[in-house]
mmCIF file of C-alpha atoms in Angstrom:
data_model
loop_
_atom_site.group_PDB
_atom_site.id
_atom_site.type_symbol
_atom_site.label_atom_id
_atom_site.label_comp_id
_atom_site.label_asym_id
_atom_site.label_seq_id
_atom_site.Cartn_x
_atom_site.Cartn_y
_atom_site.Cartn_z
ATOM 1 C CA UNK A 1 10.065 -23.900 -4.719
ATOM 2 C CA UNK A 2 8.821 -22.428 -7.976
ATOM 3 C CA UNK A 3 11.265 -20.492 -9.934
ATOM 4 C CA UNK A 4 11.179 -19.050 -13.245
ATOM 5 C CA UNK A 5 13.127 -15.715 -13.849
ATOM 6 C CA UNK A 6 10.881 -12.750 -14.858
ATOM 7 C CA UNK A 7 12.914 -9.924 -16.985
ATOM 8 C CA UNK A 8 11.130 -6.795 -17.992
ATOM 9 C CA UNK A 9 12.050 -5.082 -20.934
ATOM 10 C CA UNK A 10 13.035 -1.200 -20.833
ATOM 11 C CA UNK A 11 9.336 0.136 -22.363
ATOM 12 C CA UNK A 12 7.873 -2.674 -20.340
ATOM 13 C CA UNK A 13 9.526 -1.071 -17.506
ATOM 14 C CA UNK A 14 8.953 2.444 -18.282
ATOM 15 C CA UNK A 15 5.548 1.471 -18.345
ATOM 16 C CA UNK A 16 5.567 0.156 -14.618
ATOM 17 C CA UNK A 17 7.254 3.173 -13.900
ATOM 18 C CA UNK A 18 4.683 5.589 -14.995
ATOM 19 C CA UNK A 19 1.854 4.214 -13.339
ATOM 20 C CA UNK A 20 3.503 3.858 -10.018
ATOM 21 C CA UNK A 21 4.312 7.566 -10.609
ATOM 22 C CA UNK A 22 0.925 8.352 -11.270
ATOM 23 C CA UNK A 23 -0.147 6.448 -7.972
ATOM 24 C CA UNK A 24 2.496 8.357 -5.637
ATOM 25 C CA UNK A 25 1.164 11.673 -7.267
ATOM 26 C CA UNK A 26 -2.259 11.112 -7.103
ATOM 27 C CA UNK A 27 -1.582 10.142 -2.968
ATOM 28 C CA UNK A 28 -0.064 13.575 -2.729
ATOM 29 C CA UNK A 29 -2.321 15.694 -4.853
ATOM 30 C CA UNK A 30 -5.332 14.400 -3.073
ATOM 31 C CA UNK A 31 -4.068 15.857 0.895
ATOM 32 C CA UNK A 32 -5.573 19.130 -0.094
ATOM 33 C CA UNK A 33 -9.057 17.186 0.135
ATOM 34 C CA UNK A 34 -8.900 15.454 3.341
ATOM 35 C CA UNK A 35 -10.555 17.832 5.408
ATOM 36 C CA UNK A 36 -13.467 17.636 8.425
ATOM 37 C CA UNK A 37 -16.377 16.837 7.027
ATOM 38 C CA UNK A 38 -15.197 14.844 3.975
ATOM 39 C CA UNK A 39 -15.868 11.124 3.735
ATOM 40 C CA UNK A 40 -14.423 8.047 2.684
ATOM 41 C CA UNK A 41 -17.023 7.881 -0.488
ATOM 42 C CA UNK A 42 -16.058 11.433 -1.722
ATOM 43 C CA UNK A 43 -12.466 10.873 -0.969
ATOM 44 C CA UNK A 44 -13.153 8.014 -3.176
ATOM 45 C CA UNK A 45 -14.579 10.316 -5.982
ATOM 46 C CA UNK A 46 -11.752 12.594 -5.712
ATOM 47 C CA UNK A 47 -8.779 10.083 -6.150
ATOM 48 C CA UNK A 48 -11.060 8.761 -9.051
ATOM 49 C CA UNK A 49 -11.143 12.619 -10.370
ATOM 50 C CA UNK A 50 -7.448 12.891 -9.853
ATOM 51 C CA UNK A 51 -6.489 9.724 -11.315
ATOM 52 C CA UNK A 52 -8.434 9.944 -14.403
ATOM 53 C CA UNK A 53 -7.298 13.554 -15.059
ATOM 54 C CA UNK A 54 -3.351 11.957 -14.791
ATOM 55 C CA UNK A 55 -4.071 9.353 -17.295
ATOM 56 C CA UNK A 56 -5.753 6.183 -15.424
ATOM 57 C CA UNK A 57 -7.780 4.005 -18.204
ATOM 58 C CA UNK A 58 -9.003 2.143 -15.244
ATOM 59 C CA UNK A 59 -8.556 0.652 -11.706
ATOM 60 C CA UNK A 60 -7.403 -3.005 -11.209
ATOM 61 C CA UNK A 61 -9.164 -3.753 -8.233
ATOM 62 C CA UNK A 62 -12.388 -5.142 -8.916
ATOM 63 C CA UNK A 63 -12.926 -1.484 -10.412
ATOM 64 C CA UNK A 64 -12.037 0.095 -7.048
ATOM 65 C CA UNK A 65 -9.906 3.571 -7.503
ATOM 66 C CA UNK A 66 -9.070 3.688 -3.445
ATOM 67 C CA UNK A 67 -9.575 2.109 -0.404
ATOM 68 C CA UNK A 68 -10.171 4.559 1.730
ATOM 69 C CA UNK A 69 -10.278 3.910 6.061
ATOM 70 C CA UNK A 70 -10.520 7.107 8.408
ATOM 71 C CA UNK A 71 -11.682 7.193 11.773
ATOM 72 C CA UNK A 72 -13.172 4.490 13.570
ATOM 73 C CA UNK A 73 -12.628 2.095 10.467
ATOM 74 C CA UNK A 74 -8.705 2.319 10.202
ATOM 75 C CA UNK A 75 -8.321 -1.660 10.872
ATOM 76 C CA UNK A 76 -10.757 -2.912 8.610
ATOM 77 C CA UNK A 77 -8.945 -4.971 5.949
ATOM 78 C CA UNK A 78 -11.901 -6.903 3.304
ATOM 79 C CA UNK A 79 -11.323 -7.554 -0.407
ATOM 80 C CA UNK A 80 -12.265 -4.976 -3.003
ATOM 81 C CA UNK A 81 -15.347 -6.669 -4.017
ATOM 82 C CA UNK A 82 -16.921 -6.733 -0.544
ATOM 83 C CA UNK A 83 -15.443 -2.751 0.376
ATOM 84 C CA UNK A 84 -16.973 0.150 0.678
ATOM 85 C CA UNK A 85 -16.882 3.880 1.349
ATOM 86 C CA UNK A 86 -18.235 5.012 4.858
ATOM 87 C CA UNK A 87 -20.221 8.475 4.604
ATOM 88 C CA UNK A 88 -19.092 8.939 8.338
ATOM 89 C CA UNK A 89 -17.950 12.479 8.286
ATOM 90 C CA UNK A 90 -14.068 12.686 8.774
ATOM 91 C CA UNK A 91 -13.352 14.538 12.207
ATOM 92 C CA UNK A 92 -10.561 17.390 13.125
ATOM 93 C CA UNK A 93 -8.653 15.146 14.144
ATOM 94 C CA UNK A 94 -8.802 11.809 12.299
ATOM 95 C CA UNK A 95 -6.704 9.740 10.852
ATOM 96 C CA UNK A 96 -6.966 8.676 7.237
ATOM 97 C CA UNK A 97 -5.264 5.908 5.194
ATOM 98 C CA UNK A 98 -5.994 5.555 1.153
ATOM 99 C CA UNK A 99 -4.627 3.042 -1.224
ATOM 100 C CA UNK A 100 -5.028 3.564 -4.240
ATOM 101 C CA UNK A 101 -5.403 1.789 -7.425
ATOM 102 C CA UNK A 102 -5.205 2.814 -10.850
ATOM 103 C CA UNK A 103 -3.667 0.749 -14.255
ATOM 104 C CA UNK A 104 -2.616 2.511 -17.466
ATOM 105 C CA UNK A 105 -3.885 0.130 -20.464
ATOM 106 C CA UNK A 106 -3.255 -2.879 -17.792
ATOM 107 C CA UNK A 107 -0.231 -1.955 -16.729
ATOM 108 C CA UNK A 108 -1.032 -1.456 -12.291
ATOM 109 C CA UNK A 109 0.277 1.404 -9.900
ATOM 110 C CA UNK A 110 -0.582 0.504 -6.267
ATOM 111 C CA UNK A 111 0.178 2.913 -3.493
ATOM 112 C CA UNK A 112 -1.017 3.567 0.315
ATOM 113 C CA UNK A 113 -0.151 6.631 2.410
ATOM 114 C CA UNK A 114 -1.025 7.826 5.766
ATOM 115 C CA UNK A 115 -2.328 11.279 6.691
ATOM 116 C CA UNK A 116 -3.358 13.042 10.206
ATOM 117 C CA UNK A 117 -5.339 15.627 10.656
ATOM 118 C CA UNK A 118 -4.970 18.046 13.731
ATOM 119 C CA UNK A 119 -7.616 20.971 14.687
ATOM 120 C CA UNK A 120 -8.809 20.429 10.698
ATOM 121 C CA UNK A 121 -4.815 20.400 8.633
ATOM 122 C CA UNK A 122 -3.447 18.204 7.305
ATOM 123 C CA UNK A 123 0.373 17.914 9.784
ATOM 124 C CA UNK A 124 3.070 15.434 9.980
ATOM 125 C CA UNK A 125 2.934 12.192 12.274
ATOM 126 C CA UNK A 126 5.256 13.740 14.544
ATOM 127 C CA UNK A 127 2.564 16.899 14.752
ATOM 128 C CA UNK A 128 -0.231 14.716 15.091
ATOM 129 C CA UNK A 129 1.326 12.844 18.321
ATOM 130 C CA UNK A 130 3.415 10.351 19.732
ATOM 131 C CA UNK A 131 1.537 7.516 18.682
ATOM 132 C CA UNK A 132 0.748 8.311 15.283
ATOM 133 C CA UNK A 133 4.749 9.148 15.133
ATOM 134 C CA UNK A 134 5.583 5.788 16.428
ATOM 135 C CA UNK A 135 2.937 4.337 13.996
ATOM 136 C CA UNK A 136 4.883 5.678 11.071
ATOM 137 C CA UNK A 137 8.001 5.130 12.315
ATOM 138 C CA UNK A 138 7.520 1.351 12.238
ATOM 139 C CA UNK A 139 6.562 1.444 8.849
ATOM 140 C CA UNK A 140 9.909 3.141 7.925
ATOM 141 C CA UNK A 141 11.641 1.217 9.875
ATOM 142 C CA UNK A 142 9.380 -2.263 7.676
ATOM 143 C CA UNK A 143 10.606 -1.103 4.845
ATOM 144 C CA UNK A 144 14.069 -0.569 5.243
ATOM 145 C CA UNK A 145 14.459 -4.095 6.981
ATOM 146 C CA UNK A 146 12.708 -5.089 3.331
ATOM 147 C CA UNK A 147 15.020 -3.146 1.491
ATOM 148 C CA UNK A 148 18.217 -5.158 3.164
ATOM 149 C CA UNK A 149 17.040 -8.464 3.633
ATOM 150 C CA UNK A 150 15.085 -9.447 0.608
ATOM 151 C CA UNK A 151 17.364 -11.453 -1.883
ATOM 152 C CA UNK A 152 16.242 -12.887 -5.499
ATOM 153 C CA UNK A 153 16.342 -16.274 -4.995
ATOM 154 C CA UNK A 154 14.143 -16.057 -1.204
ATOM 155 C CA UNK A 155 10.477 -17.043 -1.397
ATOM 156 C CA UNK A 156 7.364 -14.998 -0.390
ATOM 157 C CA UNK A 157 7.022 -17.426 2.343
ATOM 158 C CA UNK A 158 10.277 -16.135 3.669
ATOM 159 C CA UNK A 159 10.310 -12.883 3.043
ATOM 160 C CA UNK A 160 6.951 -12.600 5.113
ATOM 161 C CA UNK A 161 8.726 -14.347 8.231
ATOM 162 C CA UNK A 162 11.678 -11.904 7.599
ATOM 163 C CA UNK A 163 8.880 -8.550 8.236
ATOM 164 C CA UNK A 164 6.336 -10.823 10.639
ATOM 165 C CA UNK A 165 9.185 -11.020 13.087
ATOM 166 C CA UNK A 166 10.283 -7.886 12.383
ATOM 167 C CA UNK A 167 6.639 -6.421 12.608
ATOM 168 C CA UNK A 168 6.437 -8.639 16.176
ATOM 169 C CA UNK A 169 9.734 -6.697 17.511
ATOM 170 C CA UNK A 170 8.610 -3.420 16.637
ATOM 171 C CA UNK A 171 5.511 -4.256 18.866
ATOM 172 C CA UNK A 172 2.795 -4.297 16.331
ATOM 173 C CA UNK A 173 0.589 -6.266 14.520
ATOM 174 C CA UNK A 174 -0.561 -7.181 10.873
ATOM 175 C CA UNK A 175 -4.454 -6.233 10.335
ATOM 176 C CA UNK A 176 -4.286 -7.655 6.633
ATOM 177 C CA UNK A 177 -7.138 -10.596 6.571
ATOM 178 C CA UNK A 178 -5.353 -12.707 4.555
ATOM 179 C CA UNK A 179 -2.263 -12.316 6.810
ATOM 180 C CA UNK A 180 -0.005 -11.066 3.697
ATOM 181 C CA UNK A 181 2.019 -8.104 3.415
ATOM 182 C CA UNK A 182 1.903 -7.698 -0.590
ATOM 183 C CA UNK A 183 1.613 -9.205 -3.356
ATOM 184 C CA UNK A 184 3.236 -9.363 -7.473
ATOM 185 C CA UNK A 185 2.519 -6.657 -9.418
ATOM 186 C CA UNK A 186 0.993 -8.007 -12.812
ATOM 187 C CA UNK A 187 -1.682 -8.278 -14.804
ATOM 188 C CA UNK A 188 -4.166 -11.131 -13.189
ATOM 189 C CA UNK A 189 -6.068 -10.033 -10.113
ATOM 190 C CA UNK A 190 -7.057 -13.689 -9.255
ATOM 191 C CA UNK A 191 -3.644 -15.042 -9.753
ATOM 192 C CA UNK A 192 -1.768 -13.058 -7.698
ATOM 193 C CA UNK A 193 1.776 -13.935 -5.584
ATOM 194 C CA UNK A 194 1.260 -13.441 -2.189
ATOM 195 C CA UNK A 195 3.974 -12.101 0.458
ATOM 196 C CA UNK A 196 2.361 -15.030 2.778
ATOM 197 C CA UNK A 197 3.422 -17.374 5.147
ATOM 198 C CA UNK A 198 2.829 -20.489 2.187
ATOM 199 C CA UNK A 199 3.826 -18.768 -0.910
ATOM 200 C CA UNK A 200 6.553 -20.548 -2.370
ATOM 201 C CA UNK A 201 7.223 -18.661 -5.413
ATOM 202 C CA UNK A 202 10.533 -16.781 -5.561
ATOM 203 C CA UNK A 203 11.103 -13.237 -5.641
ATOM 204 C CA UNK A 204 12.797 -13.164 -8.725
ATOM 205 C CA UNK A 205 9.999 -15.068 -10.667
ATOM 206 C CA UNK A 206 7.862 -12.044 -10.688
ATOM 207 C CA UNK A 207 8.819 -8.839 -12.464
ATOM 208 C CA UNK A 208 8.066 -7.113 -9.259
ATOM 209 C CA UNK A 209 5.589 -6.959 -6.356
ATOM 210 C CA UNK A 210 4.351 -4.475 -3.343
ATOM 211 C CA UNK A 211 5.215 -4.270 0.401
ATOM 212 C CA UNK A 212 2.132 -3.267 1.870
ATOM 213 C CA UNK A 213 2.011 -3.405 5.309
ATOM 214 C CA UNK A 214 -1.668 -2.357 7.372
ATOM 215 C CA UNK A 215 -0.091 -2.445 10.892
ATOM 216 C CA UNK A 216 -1.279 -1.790 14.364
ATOM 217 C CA UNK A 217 -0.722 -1.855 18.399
ATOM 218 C CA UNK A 218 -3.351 -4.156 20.076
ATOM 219 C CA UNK A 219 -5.859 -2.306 21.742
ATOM 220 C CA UNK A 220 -5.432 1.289 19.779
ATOM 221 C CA UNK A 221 -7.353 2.607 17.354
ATOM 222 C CA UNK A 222 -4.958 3.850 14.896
ATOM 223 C CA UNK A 223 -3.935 1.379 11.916
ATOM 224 C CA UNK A 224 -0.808 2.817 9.674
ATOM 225 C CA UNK A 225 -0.433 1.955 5.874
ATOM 226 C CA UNK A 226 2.649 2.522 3.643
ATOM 227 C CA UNK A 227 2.647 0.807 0.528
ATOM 228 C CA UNK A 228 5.513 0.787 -2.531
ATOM 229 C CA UNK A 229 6.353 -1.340 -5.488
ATOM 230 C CA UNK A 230 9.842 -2.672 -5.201
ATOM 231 C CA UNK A 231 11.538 -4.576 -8.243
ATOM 232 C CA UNK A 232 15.413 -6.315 -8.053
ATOM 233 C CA UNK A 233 18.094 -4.555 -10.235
ATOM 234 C CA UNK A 234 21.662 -5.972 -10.355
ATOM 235 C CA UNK A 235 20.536 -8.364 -8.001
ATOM 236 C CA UNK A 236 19.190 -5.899 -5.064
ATOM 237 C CA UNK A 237 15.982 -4.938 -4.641
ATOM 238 C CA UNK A 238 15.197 -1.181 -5.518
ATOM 239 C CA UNK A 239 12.061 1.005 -5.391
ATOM 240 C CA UNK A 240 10.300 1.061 -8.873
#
């Protein structure tokens, strides 16, 4: 078990702080542009407008500002340097995930939402249908099992069989290729903590990490993201 206790400063953390905020805003300012008829690749292109116009120097993966899935390609999961944007227009009713990824002078935001579309607006899961309400609901209901079970001194490795069998009991399954869930928030892409089933670094050696799960139901077509950077303060972990 590898341990070594990671403490930010407070600018360091401010720092963290502002770039997760400018992820979570870009996910909400860029709604107004999923519409029938856009695309993943100018989706893309407007998260990369909306992101730069915040304040992004840059995006940390592989130079990717969002992954972008809609339609039929909700439960593809590939590596940033192997991705990219469909030109499939997006129908009236689709269903689009982005995750996106922007860095202020190296310091990373990361961030995935989930939105529906129904007869061409943007509504709410519950709107959209039961199964895209039951989609969502599991993802709440990920996080908050994150929220009270993950302790400083667990490891990746068993934090992951913490939300795998809590994934299993909600009835759905992980899509992520690599099998994770998330990973440490930092500044080396290639040398990144993984919420895995053999990661055997301890929560409390990173400053702080994502939770990240790309969940499904066999045999649908709908895959949910919902994806937030959580850090530990006074020994419980707390959304950055």
């Amino acid at each position: 078990m590898i341990s070594s206790i990671i403490y930010l400063s407070a600018a360091d953390l401010a720092r963290y702080e502002t770039a997760q905020a400018l992820a979570r805003d870009s996910l909400a300012e860029i709604a107004q542009y999923i519409q029938p008829g856009a695309t993943e690749a100018s989706l893309m292109e407007d998260c990369r407008r909306i992101m730069d116009a915040r304040g992004a120097t840059g995006y940390w993966w592989y130079g990717v500002p969002a992954v972008i899935l809609a339609g039929p390609r909700l439960r593809v999961s590939e590596e940033g340097d192997v991705y990219q944007a469909a030109t499939i227009p997006i129908g009236p009713d689709d269903m689009v995930t982005i995750d996106v990824a922007p860095e202020i002078d190296g310091i990373w935001g990361d961030a995935a939402r989930s939105f529906f579309l129904k007869d061409g607006q943007i509504v709410s899961p519950e709107d959209a249908g039961p199964a895209q309400a039951e989609g969502m609901a599991a993802e709440a209901a990920l996080h908050a099992h994150l929220l009270a079970t993950a302790r400083p001194e667990m490891t990746f490795q068993q934090l992951h069989a913490a939300m795998a069998e809590r994934l299993a009991g909600l009835g759905f399954a992980n899509l992520d290729f690599l099998g994770n869930f998330g990973h440490n928030i930092g500044d080396d892409l290639h040398g990144r903590a993984y919420m895995d089933a053999h990661c055997s670094v301890r929560l409390d050696s990173v400053p702080m990490f994502t939770f990240e799960p790309h969940i499904a139901k066999a045999g649908s077509p709908l895959a949910f993201k919902y994806e937030e950077v959580y850090r530990f303060a006074d020994g419980r972990l707390r959304l950055l």
